[in-house]
Structure formats: C-alpha cells, structure tokens
Amino acid sequence: LALIALGRSAGFTLDEIAGMFASDGRPQIDRQMLASKAGELDETIRRLGAMRDGLRHAAACPAPSHLECPSFRRLMKVAVEGPRAGTARRVVRKQQGRAP
C-alpha cells in the first residue's frame, strides 16, 4: 500500500501504478518511467514557481493598476500562451532588477 500511496503522491495514475507490479504482486518498476515522471515534476515545479513569483509581484506592484504594469501584462500573456518554462520567472526577476 505504501508503494501505491507514493505513486499517487508523485502523480502516477492508478493504471500506471498497477503496471509497477508483476503478476505475482511484487514490485517491477520501470526506471525510465520514474525518470520521465521526475521530468514532469520538474516542469510542474518550474510552472508553479513562476506562478508564485507572479503572485508576489502582483501583491507588491507599485503600478496604480495591475493592468498598467508591463510585467503583470507579460505574466498574463505567459499564463494564456503557456510558453517555455521559466519565462514568467525571468519577467518578474527582470522587473525586480535581478539577473535572469
């Protein structure tokens, strides 16, 4: 049961988890599948980091209106278009005067 809970926490579907067991019930885990899921988690972490940075910027932005803030407008565009990972974070860092 712990392996099933771990798999669900990592974002594996129940079908994927079922495939991690041999017919005799012993674990038979595909290492490539684990590496692939780790890559997906990296991407999710990057997207969530960009979202966090954007929310922090919006909370502290000195512009009279968020829609007047060029950085906030770029972040909205990033959210809609879904460009390469990390773009939103670079926008916020640039606006804050930090290196990309």
Coordinates of N, CA, C and O in Angstrom, one line a residue:
L1 N 0.8 -1.2 0.0 CA 0.0 0.0 0.0 C 0.9 1.3 0.0 O 0.5 2.3 -0.6
A2 N 2.0 1.2 0.6 CA 2.9 2.4 0.7 C 3.4 2.7 -0.7 O 3.5 3.9 -1.1
L3 N 3.6 1.7 -1.5 CA 4.1 2.0 -2.9 C 3.0 2.7 -3.7 O 3.2 3.6 -4.5
I4 N 1.7 2.3 -3.5 CA 0.6 2.9 -4.2 C 0.5 4.3 -3.7 O 0.3 5.2 -4.5
A5 N 0.6 4.6 -2.4 CA 0.4 5.9 -1.9 C 1.6 6.8 -2.4 O 1.3 8.0 -2.8
L6 N 2.8 6.3 -2.5 CA 3.9 7.0 -3.1 C 3.7 7.3 -4.5 O 3.9 8.5 -5.0
G7 N 3.2 6.4 -5.3 CA 2.9 6.6 -6.7 C 1.9 7.7 -6.9 O 2.0 8.5 -7.8
R8 N 0.8 7.6 -6.1 CA -0.3 8.6 -6.3 C 0.3 10.0 -5.9 O 0.0 11.0 -6.6
S9 N 1.1 10.1 -4.8 CA 1.7 11.4 -4.4 C 2.6 11.9 -5.5 O 2.7 13.2 -5.7
A10 N 3.2 11.1 -6.3 CA 4.1 11.5 -7.4 C 3.4 11.8 -8.6 O 3.9 12.3 -9.6
G11 N 2.1 11.6 -8.6 CA 1.2 11.9 -9.8 C 1.0 10.8 -10.8 O 0.5 11.0 -11.9
F12 N 1.4 9.6 -10.4 CA 1.1 8.4 -11.3 C -0.4 8.1 -11.2 O -1.0 8.2 -10.2
T13 N -1.0 7.7 -12.4 CA -2.3 7.2 -12.4 C -2.4 5.8 -11.8 O -1.4 5.1 -11.6
L14 N -3.6 5.4 -11.4 CA -3.7 4.0 -10.9 C -3.3 3.0 -11.9 O -2.8 2.0 -11.5
D15 N -3.6 3.2 -13.2 CA -3.2 2.3 -14.2 C -1.7 2.2 -14.3 O -1.1 1.1 -14.4
E16 N -1.0 3.3 -14.2 CA 0.5 3.3 -14.2 C 1.0 2.6 -13.0 O 2.0 1.8 -13.1
I17 N 0.4 2.8 -11.8 CA 0.8 2.1 -10.6 C 0.6 0.6 -10.7 O 1.5 -0.2 -10.3
A18 N -0.5 0.3 -11.3 CA -0.8 -1.2 -11.5 C 0.3 -1.8 -12.3 O 0.7 -3.0 -12.1
G19 N 0.8 -1.1 -13.3 CA 1.8 -1.6 -14.2 C 3.2 -1.7 -13.5 O 4.1 -2.3 -14.0
M20 N 3.3 -1.2 -12.3 CA 4.5 -1.3 -11.5 C 4.6 -2.6 -10.7 O 5.6 -2.8 -10.0
F21 N 3.6 -3.5 -10.9 CA 3.6 -4.7 -10.2 C 3.6 -5.9 -11.1 O 2.8 -5.9 -12.1
A22 N 4.4 -6.9 -10.9 CA 4.4 -8.1 -11.7 C 3.1 -8.9 -11.3 O 2.4 -8.6 -10.4
S23 N 2.8 -9.9 -12.1 CA 1.6 -10.7 -11.9 C 1.6 -11.4 -10.5 O 0.5 -11.7 -10.0
D24 N 2.7 -11.6 -9.9 CA 2.8 -12.2 -8.6 C 2.6 -11.2 -7.5 O 2.7 -11.5 -6.3
G25 N 2.5 -9.9 -7.8 CA 2.3 -8.8 -6.8 C 3.5 -8.1 -6.4 O 3.5 -7.2 -5.6
R26 N 4.7 -8.6 -6.9 CA 5.9 -8.0 -6.5 C 6.2 -6.7 -7.3 O 5.8 -6.7 -8.5
P27 N 6.8 -5.7 -6.7 CA 7.1 -4.5 -7.5 C 8.0 -4.8 -8.7 O 9.0 -5.6 -8.5
Q28 N 7.7 -4.2 -9.8 CA 8.5 -4.3 -11.0 C 8.4 -3.0 -11.7 O 7.6 -2.7 -12.5
I29 N 9.3 -2.1 -11.2 CA 9.2 -0.7 -11.6 C 10.1 -0.3 -12.7 O 11.3 -0.6 -12.7
D30 N 9.5 0.3 -13.7 CA 10.3 0.8 -14.9 C 11.0 2.1 -14.6 O 10.4 3.1 -14.3
R31 N 12.3 2.0 -14.5 CA 13.1 3.2 -14.2 C 13.0 4.3 -15.1 O 13.0 5.5 -14.7
Q32 N 12.8 4.0 -16.4 CA 12.6 5.1 -17.4 C 11.3 5.8 -17.1 O 11.2 7.1 -17.2
M33 N 10.3 5.1 -16.7 CA 9.0 5.8 -16.3 C 9.2 6.7 -15.1 O 8.7 7.8 -15.1
L34 N 10.0 6.3 -14.1 CA 10.3 7.1 -13.0 C 11.1 8.4 -13.4 O 10.8 9.5 -13.0
A35 N 12.0 8.2 -14.3 CA 12.8 9.4 -14.8 C 11.9 10.3 -15.5 O 12.0 11.5 -15.4
S36 N 11.0 9.8 -16.3 CA 10.1 10.6 -17.1 C 9.1 11.4 -16.1 O 8.9 12.6 -16.3
K37 N 8.7 10.7 -15.1 CA 7.8 11.4 -14.1 C 8.6 12.5 -13.4 O 8.0 13.6 -13.1
A38 N 9.8 12.2 -13.1 CA 10.7 13.2 -12.4 C 10.8 14.5 -13.3 O 10.7 15.6 -12.8
G39 N 10.9 14.3 -14.6 CA 11.0 15.4 -15.5 C 9.7 16.2 -15.5 O 9.7 17.4 -15.6
E40 N 8.6 15.5 -15.5 CA 7.3 16.1 -15.5 C 7.1 17.0 -14.2 O 6.6 18.1 -14.2
L41 N 7.6 16.4 -13.1 CA 7.6 17.1 -11.8 C 8.4 18.3 -11.8 O 8.1 19.4 -11.3
D42 N 9.6 18.2 -12.5 CA 10.5 19.4 -12.6 C 9.7 20.5 -13.4 O 9.8 21.7 -13.0
E43 N 9.0 20.2 -14.4 CA 8.3 21.2 -15.2 C 7.2 21.8 -14.4 O 6.9 23.0 -14.4
T44 N 6.5 21.0 -13.6 CA 5.4 21.5 -12.7 C 6.0 22.4 -11.7 O 5.4 23.5 -11.4
I45 N 7.1 22.1 -11.1 CA 7.8 22.9 -10.1 C 8.1 24.3 -10.8 O 7.9 25.3 -10.2
R46 N 8.7 24.2 -12.0 CA 9.0 25.5 -12.7 C 7.8 26.4 -12.9 O 7.8 27.6 -12.7
R47 N 6.7 25.7 -13.4 CA 5.4 26.5 -13.6 C 4.9 27.1 -12.3 O 4.5 28.2 -12.3
L48 N 4.9 26.3 -11.3 CA 4.4 26.8 -10.0 C 5.2 27.9 -9.4 O 4.7 28.8 -8.8
G49 N 6.6 27.7 -9.6 CA 7.5 28.8 -9.2 C 7.2 30.1 -9.9 O 7.2 31.2 -9.3
A50 N 7.0 30.0 -11.2 CA 6.6 31.2 -12.0 C 5.3 31.8 -11.5 O 5.2 33.0 -11.4
M51 N 4.4 31.0 -11.2 CA 3.1 31.5 -10.7 C 3.2 32.1 -9.4 O 2.7 33.2 -9.1
R52 N 4.0 31.5 -8.5 CA 4.3 32.1 -7.2 C 4.9 33.5 -7.3 O 4.5 34.5 -6.7
D53 N 5.9 33.6 -8.2 CA 6.6 34.8 -8.4 C 5.7 35.9 -9.0 O 5.8 37.1 -8.6
G54 N 4.8 35.5 -9.9 CA 3.9 36.4 -10.4 C 2.9 36.9 -9.4 O 2.6 38.1 -9.4
L55 N 2.4 36.1 -8.5 CA 1.5 36.5 -7.5 C 2.2 37.4 -6.5 O 1.6 38.4 -6.1
R56 N 3.5 37.1 -6.2 CA 4.2 38.0 -5.3 C 4.4 39.4 -5.9 O 4.3 40.4 -5.3
H57 N 4.7 39.4 -7.2 CA 4.8 40.7 -7.9 C 3.5 41.4 -7.9 O 3.5 42.6 -7.6
A58 N 2.4 40.8 -8.2 CA 1.1 41.4 -8.2 C 0.8 42.0 -6.9 O 0.2 43.1 -6.8
A59 N 1.1 41.3 -5.8 CA 0.9 41.8 -4.5 C 1.6 43.0 -4.1 O 1.2 43.9 -3.3
A60 N 2.8 43.2 -4.7 CA 3.7 44.3 -4.3 C 3.9 45.3 -5.4 O 4.6 46.3 -5.2
C61 N 3.3 45.2 -6.5 CA 3.5 46.0 -7.7 C 3.0 47.5 -7.4 O 1.9 47.7 -6.9
P62 N 3.9 48.4 -7.6 CA 3.6 49.8 -7.3 C 2.7 50.5 -8.4 O 2.3 51.7 -8.2
A63 N 2.4 49.9 -9.5 CA 1.6 50.5 -10.5 C 0.2 50.8 -10.0 O -0.3 50.0 -9.1
P64 N -0.4 51.9 -10.4 CA -1.7 52.2 -9.9 C -2.8 51.1 -10.2 O -3.7 50.9 -9.4
S65 N -2.6 50.4 -11.3 CA -3.5 49.3 -11.7 C -2.6 48.2 -12.2 O -1.6 48.5 -12.9
H66 N -2.9 47.0 -11.9 CA -2.1 45.9 -12.4 C -2.1 45.8 -13.9 O -1.1 45.4 -14.5
L67 N -3.2 46.3 -14.5 CA -3.2 46.3 -16.0 C -2.3 47.3 -16.6 O -2.0 47.3 -17.8
E68 N -1.8 48.3 -15.8 CA -0.9 49.2 -16.3 C 0.6 48.8 -16.1 O 1.5 49.4 -16.6
C69 N 0.8 47.7 -15.4 CA 2.1 47.2 -15.1 C 2.6 46.3 -16.3 O 1.9 45.3 -16.6
P70 N 3.6 46.7 -17.0 CA 4.1 45.9 -18.1 C 4.5 44.4 -17.7 O 4.2 43.5 -18.4
S71 N 5.1 44.3 -16.5 CA 5.5 43.0 -16.1 C 4.2 42.1 -15.8 O 4.2 40.9 -16.2
F72 N 3.2 42.7 -15.2 CA 2.0 41.9 -14.9 C 1.3 41.5 -16.2 O 0.8 40.4 -16.4
R73 N 1.3 42.5 -17.2 CA 0.7 42.2 -18.5 C 1.4 41.0 -19.2 O 0.8 40.1 -19.8
R74 N 2.8 41.0 -19.1 CA 3.6 39.9 -19.7 C 3.2 38.6 -19.0 O 3.1 37.5 -19.6
L75 N 3.1 38.6 -17.7 CA 2.8 37.4 -16.9 C 1.4 36.9 -17.3 O 1.2 35.7 -17.4
M76 N 0.4 37.8 -17.6 CA -0.9 37.3 -18.0 C -0.7 36.6 -19.4 O -1.4 35.6 -19.7
K77 N 0.1 37.2 -20.3 CA 0.3 36.7 -21.6 C 0.9 35.3 -21.5 O 0.5 34.3 -22.2
V78 N 1.9 35.2 -20.6 CA 2.6 33.9 -20.3 C 1.5 32.8 -19.9 O 1.5 31.7 -20.3
A79 N 0.6 33.2 -19.0 CA -0.4 32.3 -18.5 C -1.3 31.8 -19.6 O -1.7 30.7 -19.6
V80 N -1.6 32.7 -20.5 CA -2.6 32.3 -21.6 C -1.9 31.5 -22.6 O -2.4 30.5 -23.1
E81 N -0.6 31.9 -23.0 CA 0.0 31.2 -24.1 C 0.8 30.0 -23.7 O 1.1 29.1 -24.5
G82 N 1.2 29.9 -22.4 CA 1.9 28.7 -21.9 C 3.3 28.5 -22.6 O 3.5 27.5 -23.2
P83 N 4.1 29.6 -22.6 CA 5.4 29.4 -23.3 C 6.4 28.6 -22.5 O 6.0 28.0 -21.5
R84 N 7.7 28.6 -23.0 CA 8.7 27.8 -22.3 C 8.7 28.0 -20.8 O 8.5 29.1 -20.3
A85 N 9.1 27.0 -20.1 CA 9.2 27.0 -18.7 C 10.2 28.1 -18.3 O 11.2 28.3 -18.9
G86 N 9.9 28.8 -17.2 CA 10.8 29.8 -16.7 C 10.6 31.2 -17.2 O 11.2 32.1 -16.7
T87 N 9.9 31.4 -18.3 CA 9.7 32.7 -18.9 C 9.1 33.7 -17.9 O 9.6 34.8 -17.7
A88 N 8.0 33.3 -17.2 CA 7.4 34.2 -16.3 C 8.3 34.6 -15.2 O 8.3 35.7 -14.7
R89 N 9.1 33.6 -14.7 CA 10.0 33.9 -13.6 C 11.1 34.9 -14.1 O 11.4 35.9 -13.3
R90 N 11.5 34.8 -15.3 CA 12.5 35.8 -15.8 C 11.9 37.2 -15.9 O 12.6 38.2 -15.7
V91 N 10.7 37.2 -16.3 CA 10.0 38.5 -16.5 C 10.0 39.2 -15.1 O 10.3 40.4 -15.0
V92 N 9.6 38.5 -14.1 CA 9.5 39.1 -12.7 C 10.9 39.5 -12.2 O 11.0 40.6 -11.7
R93 N 11.9 38.6 -12.4 CA 13.2 39.0 -12.0 C 13.7 40.2 -12.7 O 14.4 41.0 -12.1
K94 N 13.5 40.3 -14.0 CA 13.9 41.4 -14.7 C 13.3 42.7 -14.2 O 13.9 43.7 -14.0
Q95 N 12.0 42.6 -13.9 CA 11.3 43.8 -13.4 C 11.8 44.2 -12.0 O 11.9 45.4 -11.7
Q96 N 12.2 43.2 -11.2 CA 12.7 43.5 -9.9 C 14.2 43.9 -9.9 O 14.8 44.1 -8.9
G97 N 14.8 43.9 -11.1 CA 16.2 44.3 -11.2 C 17.2 43.2 -10.9 O 18.3 43.5 -10.6
R98 N 16.7 42.0 -10.9 CA 17.6 40.9 -10.6 C 18.0 40.2 -11.9 O 17.2 40.3 -12.9
A99 N 19.1 39.5 -11.9 CA 19.6 38.8 -13.1 C 18.7 37.7 -13.4 O 18.1 37.1 -12.5
P100 N 18.5 37.3 -14.7 CA 17.6 36.2 -15.1 C 18.2 34.8 -14.7 O 18.8 34.3 -14.1

